[in-house]
Amino acid sequence: MENTSQLVNVFVEGLARLTSYALTDKEKEAVVHGFHKFHERLERMSSTSSLRQLAIESQNQSGKVPRCQHEGTCMQNAIRGLLRTFLVGFGVKWGLEAVPHLISLRLFTRPSLLLRGFSRDTTSFASFLAVLVSSYKAILCTMRHIRGEKGSDYTNSLVAGMLAGLISAKLDRSTSRRNAISLYLFSRALQYGTVWVFERWASRQQTEDDKLRSRWMKRAHSVDVVSATRRKLEREAVEEAGVEPRVNWDAEWNADTKMDTEPEWNPQTTISWSTTVEPSLETKREARRSHFVRSAIHWARSYAPAALMTFSVTVITYVLVFHVESMPTGYAHLLFKSSGFDALYPGKAALVFKAVAQKMAESTTGKFTIPDGMPTKQFVSQIPFGDTLAKSFDDHIHHNTLTCGLFHPSTTSCALGMANSFSRGFPFAMKMYVPLNIAVQVMFKRGIILKDPMSVLLKIIKSSTRSSAFFALMSMAILQAPCIFRNMLGRDTVFGYIAGGIFGGLAVLTEVRSRHIELGMYCFLRALQMAWNVGIKKGMWSNVRHGEVMMLSA
C-alpha cells in the first residue's frame, strides 16, 4: 500500500509539472486537490472495513436492516463470485488434464499438451460453474431484499438454487458431464435432506428420553423418601418398647433421604432399578424402546455410509449382470478393465454378461453343467455370442459349469480365479489412485510438501495402497464371489449375484471411515442413473426431456 501511495504521489507531481505552464496557480491547486481526493477514495473503497461499510450504507438507504453476511455490496459479491469461480473452474479443469501428462513425463517431450487444456470444453465447464454460483448469490441477495427480515433464509436459498440451476444448466456443452453434475448435486441434496430429517428425529428422541429419565428419577426419589419415613416411625416404636435395634437407623435414614440413592440411568445398556421401587410395565416398555432407539441412532451414525455403499454396489452388480446395456459406457469400461475382463475378452467383455443374462432368462433350473469330457470352448460355442467368446478359451480346459468358465476362463479353480482377479485389479487401481493423490497434494498441500516431503510421500503410498486394495476387492467380489454360492447351491441364482454385490459393497470397510460417505454417494448416483435406464428399458417409465435441468434445479 505504501508503494502504491508513493507511485500515485510521483504521478501527481509529474502531471502538475507538465501542466504548470498551461494552468494558473489556482487551477493547478484544484487539479492536484482533485487527484488526491480521488486517490483517497480509492483507498477507502479497497479496504475490507470500507467494503462492509458500503454494504451497510447501501442497504440502510432503503430503510432495511442488512441480512447479507458477505463483504461489499451485493453486486460486488455476485461479480466477485463470477470471476473467482470461473478462474477456479478453468484452473481445475486444465489441471486435471495437465497433471497426468506431467506424471507420465510426456509433458517434457511434448510441451504442446499444455495447450489442450485451453479448449472450448474447458471454457464451457468454467462458464457453467461461474454462472451457477454467481446467479445463486445474486438471486439470494435479491430474495433477502424483497422478503426482508420476515422471510426465511431457507426458502430464499431454495428458490435461489432452483433458479440458478435453470439459468446455468445448458451452458455446459457436454451432455454426459452435465448429467453427471446434475446427478451428483441431486444425490447430495438427498443426502443433506436425509441427514437433516434424521438429526431432527434424533434430537426429538433425546428430548423424550430425557423426559423419561426425569420422570423416573422423581418417582424413585419420592418412593425412597416415603420408605425412609416409614422406617423412622418403626425405629421410634422399637425405641419406645426398649428393644435394642438391629440396624443403624440414623445411617438408614440419611442414606435413604439423600439424592445419591437414586437409581443409575444408562439408556445405552439397561436401567438399574432401585430395590425400593418396582417400575410399572409401561415404564419398562418405554425404557426398552429408549434403549432400542439409542442403539439405532448410534448404528446409523456409524454405519449408514457403509450401508449406502453396499446397497449402491448391489444395484450396480444387478444391472451389470442382467442389464449391461443399461450401464454408462465409460463406467462399464472401467469395471471391465479393473477386473481384467477387458484383457480376457478384448473388446467383447459385455457379451459375457449378455450371454449369462440370456441363459438365466431361458433356464428354469439355473443349472449350466458342462458334460464330462467336453471342453469348455466347445460348450461355450453353442451359447449366444459363443463364437466370439470361445476364442478366449484353451482347447483342452474343462470347467464344471458354464458360468465358472465364463468368469475365470484361464483356470478351473474358483479360488485361483479370485486371486487372479485381485492381482489384475490392484495394479490397475494403483495407476489410477497414485496420480490422483499426487494431484491432490500438489494442488492443495504444496506447503506441506516443501516442509516435510517424506511424510507426504508415505501418506500418498499408504492412501493409494488402501484405496487400491478396496477397489480390487470390490471388483473381485462383484464378479467372482457368485462362484461361492454357485458351488454351495449347485446352480446359478439371482441371489448369488446380489450376494456378490453385497460383499463388494462391504469392501468399503477397508477404507478410512471419512471416505465411506464420499464413495457411497458416488456409487449411489451411479446406481440411480442405472436404475433409471433399466426402468426405461422395461417400460416402467419414459425418459424426461431436460430431466437433468430439473435435477440440477432441485
C-alpha positions as MATLAB code, in Angstrom:
seq = 'MENTSQLVNVFVEGLARLTSYALTDKEKEAVVHGFHKFHERLERMSSTSSLRQLAIESQNQSGKVPRCQHEGTCMQNAIRGLLRTFLVGFGVKWGLEAVPHLISLRLFTRPSLLLRGFSRDTTSFASFLAVLVSSYKAILCTMRHIRGEKGSDYTNSLVAGMLAGLISAKLDRSTSRRNAISLYLFSRALQYGTVWVFERWASRQQTEDDKLRSRWMKRAHSVDVVSATRRKLEREAVEEAGVEPRVNWDAEWNADTKMDTEPEWNPQTTISWSTTVEPSLETKREARRSHFVRSAIHWARSYAPAALMTFSVTVITYVLVFHVESMPTGYAHLLFKSSGFDALYPGKAALVFKAVAQKMAESTTGKFTIPDGMPTKQFVSQIPFGDTLAKSFDDHIHHNTLTCGLFHPSTTSCALGMANSFSRGFPFAMKMYVPLNIAVQVMFKRGIILKDPMSVLLKIIKSSTRSSAFFALMSMAILQAPCIFRNMLGRDTVFGYIAGGIFGGLAVLTEVRSRHIELGMYCFLRALQMAWNVGIKKGMWSNVRHGEVMMLSA';
ca = [
       0.000    0.000    0.000;
       2.880    2.376    0.780;
       4.477    1.713   -2.620;
       1.178    2.455   -4.325;
       0.837    5.748   -2.461;
       4.365    6.775   -3.464;
       3.695    5.969   -7.120;
       0.483    7.959   -7.066;
       2.228   10.930   -5.481;
       5.010   10.817   -8.080;
       2.413   10.624  -10.843;
       0.501   13.598   -9.456;
       3.650   15.694   -9.077;
       4.820   14.868  -12.608;
       1.446   15.763  -14.042;
       1.485   19.020  -12.124;
       4.867   19.943  -13.604;
       3.715   19.219  -17.141;
       0.670   21.404  -16.750;
       2.401   24.193  -14.830;
       2.924   26.229  -17.948;
      -0.680   25.891  -19.181;
      -2.576   26.491  -15.911;
      -2.704   29.264  -13.375;
      -1.723   28.672   -9.778;
      -5.337   28.443   -8.697;
      -6.179   25.958  -11.461;
      -3.098   23.827  -10.613;
      -4.154   23.610   -6.976;
      -7.651   22.481   -7.991;
      -6.281   19.718  -10.259;
      -3.846   18.409   -7.613;
      -6.537   18.505   -4.961;
      -8.878   16.530   -7.235;
      -6.309   13.774   -7.859;
      -5.525   13.467   -4.161;
      -9.203   13.253   -3.313;
      -9.709   10.564   -5.978;
      -6.756    8.595   -4.581;
      -8.127    8.751   -1.037;
     -11.498    7.469   -2.262;
      -9.852    4.508   -3.970;
      -8.017    3.617   -0.765;
     -11.237    3.743    1.232;
     -13.085    1.521   -1.257;
     -10.297   -1.072   -1.418;
     -10.217   -1.779    2.329;
     -12.296   -4.577    3.867;
     -13.873   -2.384    6.505;
     -14.914    0.130    3.866;
     -16.485   -2.578    1.740;
     -18.560   -3.681    4.685;
     -19.472   -0.065    5.468;
     -20.549    0.489    1.843;
     -22.833   -2.540    2.066;
     -24.394   -1.229    5.269;
     -24.834    2.260    3.845;
     -26.365    0.996    0.589;
     -28.899   -1.108    2.463;
     -29.608    1.478    5.140;
     -30.570    3.983    2.431;
     -33.594    1.795    1.642;
     -34.532    1.621    5.325;
     -33.774   -2.115    5.698;
     -31.575   -3.964    8.149;
     -28.739   -5.737    6.268;
     -29.017   -9.560    6.295;
     -26.245  -10.479    3.887;
     -23.032  -11.676    5.511;
     -20.733  -11.068    2.535;
     -18.260   -8.211    2.194;
     -19.082   -5.299   -0.052;
     -22.333   -4.695   -1.882;
     -24.481   -7.482   -3.280;
     -23.472   -6.604   -6.845;
     -19.802   -6.765   -5.913;
     -20.369  -10.139   -4.249;
     -22.054  -11.573   -7.364;
     -19.359  -10.273   -9.723;
     -16.613  -11.488   -7.421;
     -18.238  -14.936   -7.313;
     -18.498  -14.995  -11.119;
     -14.812  -14.170  -11.686;
     -13.406  -16.348   -8.904;
     -15.490  -19.413   -9.803;
     -14.598  -19.083  -13.480;
     -10.874  -18.935  -12.695;
     -11.055  -21.827  -10.223;
     -13.157  -23.989  -12.560;
     -10.895  -23.250  -15.506;
      -7.791  -23.979  -13.439;
      -9.140  -27.258  -12.041;
     -10.274  -28.499  -15.450;
      -6.947  -27.539  -17.014;
      -5.022  -29.103  -14.112;
      -6.897  -32.398  -14.362;
      -5.811  -32.654  -17.981;
      -2.236  -31.459  -17.439;
      -1.241  -33.401  -14.294;
      -1.498  -36.898  -15.877;
       0.800  -35.737  -18.699;
       3.212  -34.336  -16.118;
       3.281  -37.560  -14.087;
       3.766  -39.725  -17.183;
       6.630  -37.404  -18.277;
       5.009  -36.899  -21.694;
       4.852  -33.191  -20.961;
       8.646  -32.902  -21.216;
       8.714  -34.380  -24.715;
       5.514  -32.684  -25.915;
       5.037  -29.300  -24.187;
       2.176  -28.567  -26.571;
      -0.005  -30.840  -24.409;
      -0.392  -27.915  -22.010;
      -2.343  -26.038  -24.658;
      -5.005  -28.759  -24.852;
      -6.436  -27.537  -21.560;
      -7.208  -24.129  -23.104;
     -10.083  -25.545  -25.097;
     -13.684  -24.650  -25.730;
     -14.769  -27.509  -23.482;
     -12.772  -26.108  -20.548;
     -14.256  -22.652  -21.081;
     -17.759  -24.118  -21.263;
     -17.281  -26.003  -17.999;
     -15.844  -22.964  -16.194;
     -18.659  -20.734  -17.514;
     -21.271  -23.181  -16.267;
     -19.831  -23.190  -12.740;
     -19.324  -19.405  -12.705;
     -22.886  -18.610  -13.793;
     -24.303  -21.202  -11.376;
     -22.515  -19.694   -8.360;
     -22.887  -16.015   -9.244;
     -26.575  -16.287  -10.210;
     -27.252  -18.127   -6.942;
     -25.599  -15.339   -4.954;
     -27.371  -12.604   -6.887;
     -30.816  -14.224   -6.578;
     -30.280  -14.975   -2.886;
     -29.415  -11.342   -2.145;
     -32.415  -10.187   -4.201;
     -34.740  -12.516   -2.272;
     -33.363  -11.194    1.026;
     -34.021   -7.586   -0.045;
     -37.536   -8.332   -1.303;
     -38.741  -10.512    1.573;
     -36.932   -8.634    4.347;
     -36.497   -9.960    7.867;
     -39.818  -11.837    7.846;
     -38.751  -14.202    5.066;
     -36.987  -17.445    5.968;
     -33.460  -17.783    4.615;
     -34.114  -21.465    3.943;
     -36.848  -20.514    1.474;
     -34.617  -17.864   -0.060;
     -31.819  -20.406   -0.583;
     -34.235  -22.959   -2.053;
     -35.643  -20.507   -4.617;
     -32.178  -19.173   -5.457;
     -30.797  -22.668   -6.019;
     -33.694  -23.656   -8.288;
     -33.448  -20.533  -10.431;
     -29.650  -20.695  -10.618;
     -29.854  -24.287  -11.815;
     -32.347  -23.344  -14.538;
     -30.198  -20.430  -15.701;
     -26.873  -22.294  -15.895;
     -27.964  -25.807  -16.882;
     -27.396  -25.525  -20.638;
     -24.084  -23.648  -20.521;
     -22.031  -26.849  -20.299;
     -21.801  -28.294  -23.802;
     -21.003  -31.846  -22.619;
     -24.279  -33.736  -22.084;
     -22.640  -36.599  -20.178;
     -20.832  -34.229  -17.810;
     -23.989  -32.174  -17.344;
     -25.887  -35.331  -16.436;
     -23.116  -36.396  -14.043;
     -23.087  -32.995  -12.314;
     -26.881  -32.973  -12.063;
     -26.910  -36.470  -10.566;
     -24.157  -35.550   -8.133;
     -25.909  -32.409   -6.901;
     -29.254  -34.234   -6.729;
     -27.752  -37.070   -4.674;
     -26.056  -34.536   -2.390;
     -29.392  -32.779   -1.910;
     -30.927  -36.126   -0.925;
     -28.058  -36.708    1.486;
     -28.368  -33.321    3.185;
     -32.145  -33.634    3.378;
     -31.930  -37.116    4.880;
     -29.309  -36.055    7.421;
     -31.392  -33.024    8.399;
     -34.529  -35.146    8.950;
     -32.543  -37.790   10.835;
     -30.887  -35.280   13.170;
     -34.225  -33.651   13.964;
     -35.695  -37.063   14.750;
     -32.667  -37.978   16.896;
     -32.968  -34.687   18.790;
     -36.645  -35.357   19.437;
     -35.854  -38.851   20.706;
     -33.211  -37.391   23.014;
     -35.781  -34.984   24.445;
     -38.257  -37.798   25.074;
     -35.524  -39.874   26.672;
     -34.617  -37.008   28.997;
     -38.281  -36.650   29.998;
     -38.499  -40.375   30.774;
     -35.327  -40.176   32.831;
     -36.560  -37.140   34.794;
     -39.947  -38.787   35.442;
     -38.321  -41.976   36.683;
     -35.832  -40.157   38.927;
     -38.559  -38.096   40.606;
     -40.692  -41.152   41.250;
     -37.770  -43.202   42.555;
     -36.675  -40.440   44.948;
     -40.191  -39.830   46.280;
     -40.701  -43.548   46.990;
     -37.319  -43.751   48.734;
     -38.263  -40.817   50.997;
     -41.592  -42.481   51.894;
     -39.737  -45.693   52.687;
     -37.269  -43.837   54.895;
     -40.120  -42.104   56.774;
     -41.776  -45.463   57.426;
     -38.524  -46.830   58.794;
     -38.140  -43.796   61.070;
     -41.554  -44.459   62.614;
     -40.637  -48.113   63.079;
     -37.406  -47.028   64.828;
     -39.304  -44.788   67.242;
     -41.691  -47.646   68.052;
     -38.774  -50.005   68.740;
     -37.052  -47.436   70.969;
     -40.258  -46.895   73.000;
     -40.508  -50.662   73.544;
     -36.945  -50.663   74.880;
     -35.676  -53.194   72.332;
     -32.060  -52.989   71.047;
     -32.148  -52.038   67.342;
     -30.512  -54.491   64.934;
     -29.610  -51.784   62.403;
     -28.203  -48.275   62.499;
     -31.424  -46.309   61.969;
     -29.655  -42.935   61.555;
     -27.464  -44.317   58.803;
     -30.506  -45.827   57.075;
     -32.390  -42.516   57.299;
     -29.502  -40.430   55.984;
     -28.849  -42.845   53.109;
     -32.487  -43.055   52.056;
     -33.176  -39.323   52.105;
     -30.132  -38.314   50.035;
     -30.349  -37.828   46.269;
     -27.311  -40.088   45.922;
     -29.604  -43.084   46.415;
     -31.323  -42.505   43.061;
     -31.020  -45.355   40.526;
     -28.444  -45.062   37.793;
     -29.726  -44.289   34.296;
     -27.854  -45.725   31.336;
     -30.091  -45.928   28.239;
     -27.195  -47.279   26.131;
     -27.295  -50.575   28.073;
     -30.063  -51.056   30.625;
     -31.700  -49.458   33.668;
     -30.565  -50.346   37.189;
     -33.879  -50.342   39.062;
     -33.956  -49.367   42.759;
     -34.787  -52.115   45.251;
     -37.460  -49.927   46.846;
     -39.188  -49.091   43.541;
     -40.922  -51.586   41.303;
     -41.322  -49.958   37.868;
     -44.560  -50.323   36.000;
     -44.820  -52.298   32.770;
     -45.280  -49.070   30.830;
     -42.074  -47.634   32.285;
     -40.154  -50.788   31.402;
     -41.578  -50.709   27.888;
     -40.552  -47.079   27.452;
     -37.067  -47.879   28.746;
     -36.667  -50.756   26.261;
     -37.865  -48.536   23.456;
     -35.426  -45.835   24.528;
     -32.581  -48.338   24.521;
     -33.544  -49.591   21.045;
     -33.810  -46.069   19.617;
     -30.457  -45.085   21.132;
     -28.816  -48.142   19.583;
     -30.420  -47.420   16.203;
     -29.189  -43.814   16.242;
     -25.669  -44.921   17.173;
     -25.661  -47.586   14.440;
     -26.994  -45.183   11.801;
     -24.369  -42.545   12.541;
     -21.567  -45.131   12.430;
     -22.541  -47.467    9.587;
     -25.100  -45.702    7.388;
     -22.428  -44.723    4.781;
     -21.258  -48.355    4.520;
     -24.882  -49.492    4.200;
     -25.451  -46.941    1.426;
     -22.327  -48.183   -0.350;
     -23.477  -51.804   -0.046;
     -26.929  -51.003   -1.435;
     -25.485  -48.999   -4.324;
     -22.928  -51.653   -5.326;
     -25.652  -54.324   -5.154;
     -27.767  -52.339   -7.620;
     -24.742  -51.814   -9.867;
     -23.957  -55.557   -9.795;
     -27.527  -56.489  -10.730;
     -27.501  -54.059  -13.649;
     -24.043  -55.257  -14.759;
     -25.018  -58.933  -14.880;
     -28.591  -58.732  -16.171;
     -28.833  -55.352  -17.969;
     -25.296  -54.485  -19.024;
     -26.544  -52.419  -21.953;
     -28.150  -50.000  -19.451;
     -24.796  -49.120  -17.875;
     -22.974  -45.946  -18.921;
     -20.272  -46.954  -21.391;
     -17.423  -45.289  -19.510;
     -18.328  -46.849  -16.166;
     -18.761  -50.317  -17.697;
     -15.378  -49.988  -19.392;
     -13.833  -49.056  -16.031;
     -15.226  -52.208  -14.390;
     -14.088  -54.398  -17.282;
     -10.530  -53.062  -17.164;
     -10.239  -53.191  -13.366;
     -11.465  -56.787  -13.195;
      -9.322  -57.992  -16.098;
     -12.317  -58.892  -18.288;
     -11.122  -56.491  -20.943;
      -7.867  -58.460  -21.175;
      -9.645  -61.859  -21.208;
     -12.218  -60.772  -23.797;
     -10.670  -57.823  -25.709;
     -13.474  -55.510  -26.729;
     -16.097  -58.217  -26.084;
     -16.441  -58.212  -22.274;
     -20.057  -57.002  -22.375;
     -21.017  -60.104  -24.387;
     -20.195  -62.295  -21.354;
     -22.910  -60.666  -19.278;
     -25.368  -60.614  -22.164;
     -24.838  -64.358  -22.575;
     -25.285  -65.005  -18.832;
     -28.445  -62.866  -18.699;
     -29.948  -64.642  -21.700;
     -29.163  -68.109  -20.341;
     -30.608  -67.188  -16.926;
     -33.801  -65.918  -18.596;
     -34.181  -69.105  -20.672;
     -33.397  -71.578  -17.876;
     -35.852  -72.637  -15.171;
     -33.326  -74.519  -13.038;
     -30.227  -72.318  -13.308;
     -28.008  -75.361  -13.898;
     -25.474  -74.947  -16.689;
     -23.376  -78.061  -16.176;
     -20.812  -78.877  -18.850;
     -20.833  -82.626  -19.727;
     -17.786  -84.609  -18.651;
     -15.130  -84.852  -21.304;
     -16.421  -81.856  -23.279;
     -14.006  -78.893  -23.426;
     -15.411  -75.641  -22.192;
     -14.581  -73.988  -25.518;
     -16.863  -76.404  -27.388;
     -19.735  -75.870  -24.950;
     -19.352  -72.077  -24.993;
     -19.531  -72.035  -28.787;
     -23.131  -73.318  -28.536;
     -24.478  -70.432  -26.426;
     -25.469  -66.930  -27.597;
     -22.402  -64.937  -28.698;
     -20.437  -68.154  -28.199;
     -18.447  -67.985  -31.450;
     -16.857  -64.741  -30.267;
     -16.342  -65.746  -26.630;
     -14.919  -69.200  -27.379;
     -11.748  -67.658  -28.820;
     -10.594  -66.817  -25.279;
     -10.593  -70.475  -24.122;
      -7.919  -73.128  -24.305;
      -8.832  -76.149  -26.406;
      -8.430  -78.690  -23.568;
      -9.595  -76.872  -20.415;
     -12.802  -78.195  -18.823;
     -14.976  -76.361  -16.243;
     -17.819  -77.904  -14.270;
     -20.282  -75.107  -15.077;
     -20.661  -72.643  -17.914;
     -20.689  -69.524  -15.743;
     -17.493  -70.518  -13.931;
     -15.863  -70.930  -17.311;
     -17.046  -67.511  -18.471;
     -15.920  -65.651  -15.342;
     -12.487  -67.303  -14.971;
     -11.704  -68.961  -18.333;
      -7.974  -69.457  -17.685;
      -8.378  -71.711  -14.616;
     -10.851  -74.270  -13.287;
     -10.303  -73.218   -9.661;
     -12.695  -70.569   -8.359;
     -10.240  -69.577   -5.604;
      -7.459  -69.105   -8.134;
      -9.859  -67.132  -10.291;
     -10.481  -64.753   -7.360;
      -6.729  -64.376   -6.806;
      -6.178  -63.631  -10.497;
      -8.957  -61.043  -10.436;
      -7.400  -59.280   -7.433;
      -3.911  -59.390   -8.942;
      -5.203  -57.753  -12.133;
      -7.329  -55.152  -10.345;
      -4.773  -53.943   -7.792;
      -2.108  -52.648  -10.266;
      -4.829  -51.022  -12.358;
      -6.196  -49.238   -9.290;
      -2.704  -48.102   -8.269;
      -2.245  -46.475  -11.679;
      -5.493  -44.624  -11.068;
      -5.096  -43.610   -7.412;
      -1.401  -42.648   -7.313;
      -1.744  -39.787   -9.862;
      -4.968  -38.691   -8.175;
      -3.367  -38.499   -4.719;
      -0.307  -36.740   -6.123;
      -2.516  -34.189   -7.880;
      -4.440  -33.520   -4.646;
      -1.223  -32.986   -2.688;
       0.289  -30.714   -5.352;
      -2.845  -28.604   -5.799;
      -3.957  -28.203   -2.179;
      -0.998  -29.002    0.102;
       2.067  -27.564   -1.583;
       3.341  -26.008    1.639;
       3.483  -29.347    3.453;
       5.380  -30.933    0.553;
       8.180  -28.383    0.890;
       8.358  -28.705    4.684;
       8.147  -32.491    5.074;
       8.302  -34.308    1.709;
       8.952  -37.738    3.258;
       5.743  -37.752    5.319;
       3.758  -36.638    2.258;
       5.306  -39.457    0.206;
       4.442  -42.044    2.862;
       0.914  -40.667    3.064;
       0.479  -40.950   -0.711;
       1.764  -44.555   -0.685;
      -0.460  -45.543    2.241;
      -3.571  -43.873    0.858;
      -3.040  -45.256   -2.655;
      -2.411  -48.799   -1.388;
      -5.502  -48.810    0.812;
      -7.755  -47.362   -1.896;
      -6.369  -49.779   -4.500;
      -6.979  -52.734   -2.186;
     -10.576  -51.574   -1.702;
     -11.156  -51.191   -5.428;
      -9.590  -54.562   -6.269;
     -11.587  -56.334   -3.527;
     -14.811  -54.740   -4.741;
     -14.215  -55.794   -8.366;
     -13.223  -59.308   -7.289;
     -16.304  -59.747   -5.076;
     -18.728  -58.480   -7.712;
     -17.548  -60.912  -10.393;
     -16.047  -63.869   -8.516;
     -17.999  -64.163   -5.230;
     -21.043  -65.698   -7.032;
     -18.857  -68.794   -7.524;
     -19.168  -69.471   -3.774;
     -22.971  -69.617   -3.869;
     -22.895  -71.455   -7.198;
     -20.868  -74.251   -5.626;
     -22.985  -74.254   -2.448;
     -26.366  -74.378   -4.223;
     -25.284  -76.337   -7.283;
     -26.861  -73.814   -9.633;
     -26.879  -70.145  -10.622;
     -29.352  -67.853   -8.868;
     -30.072  -64.155   -8.888;
     -29.386  -64.200   -5.153;
     -25.820  -65.369   -5.800;
     -25.058  -62.317   -7.906;
     -26.815  -59.995   -5.451;
     -24.705  -61.512   -2.644;
     -21.624  -60.750   -4.723;
     -22.729  -57.123   -4.826;
     -23.231  -57.106   -1.051;
     -19.722  -58.440   -0.477;
     -18.375  -55.911   -2.968;
     -20.042  -53.058   -1.104;
     -18.691  -54.251    2.238;
     -15.181  -53.890    0.820;
     -15.538  -50.185    1.662;
     -14.800  -51.124    5.283;
     -11.141  -51.430    4.276;
     -11.115  -47.689    3.529;
     -10.824  -44.957    6.156;
     -14.201  -44.100    7.658;
     -14.068  -40.493    6.446;
     -14.214  -41.705    2.818;
     -17.204  -44.034    3.284;
     -19.800  -41.349    2.614;
     -17.836  -39.994   -0.343;
     -17.604  -43.414   -2.010;
     -21.167  -44.292   -1.062;
     -22.560  -41.123   -2.635;
     -20.538  -41.635   -5.814;
     -21.811  -45.197   -6.248;
     -25.305  -44.121   -5.241;
     -25.589  -41.577   -8.038;
     -24.320  -44.210  -10.483;
     -26.894  -46.672   -9.154;
     -29.622  -44.034   -9.595;
     -28.609  -43.482  -13.204;
     -28.507  -47.219  -13.988;
     -31.813  -47.931  -12.244;
     -33.422  -45.142  -14.279;
     -32.074  -46.646  -17.512;
     -33.341  -50.129  -16.562;
     -36.782  -48.679  -15.806;
     -36.870  -47.062  -19.261;
     -35.819  -50.354  -20.852;
     -38.581  -52.285  -19.076;
     -41.196  -49.640  -19.894;
     -41.779  -48.694  -16.256;
     -41.314  -45.016  -17.128;
     -40.160  -42.935  -20.056;
     -37.257  -40.554  -20.421;
     -37.972  -36.946  -19.435;
     -36.803  -34.208  -21.736;
     -34.459  -31.782  -19.978;
     -34.561  -34.060  -16.929;
     -31.010  -33.107  -15.993;
     -32.103  -29.459  -15.798;
     -34.850  -30.336  -13.324;
     -32.441  -32.415  -11.213;
     -29.912  -29.587  -11.204;
     -32.590  -27.135  -10.115;
     -33.820  -29.487   -7.397;
];
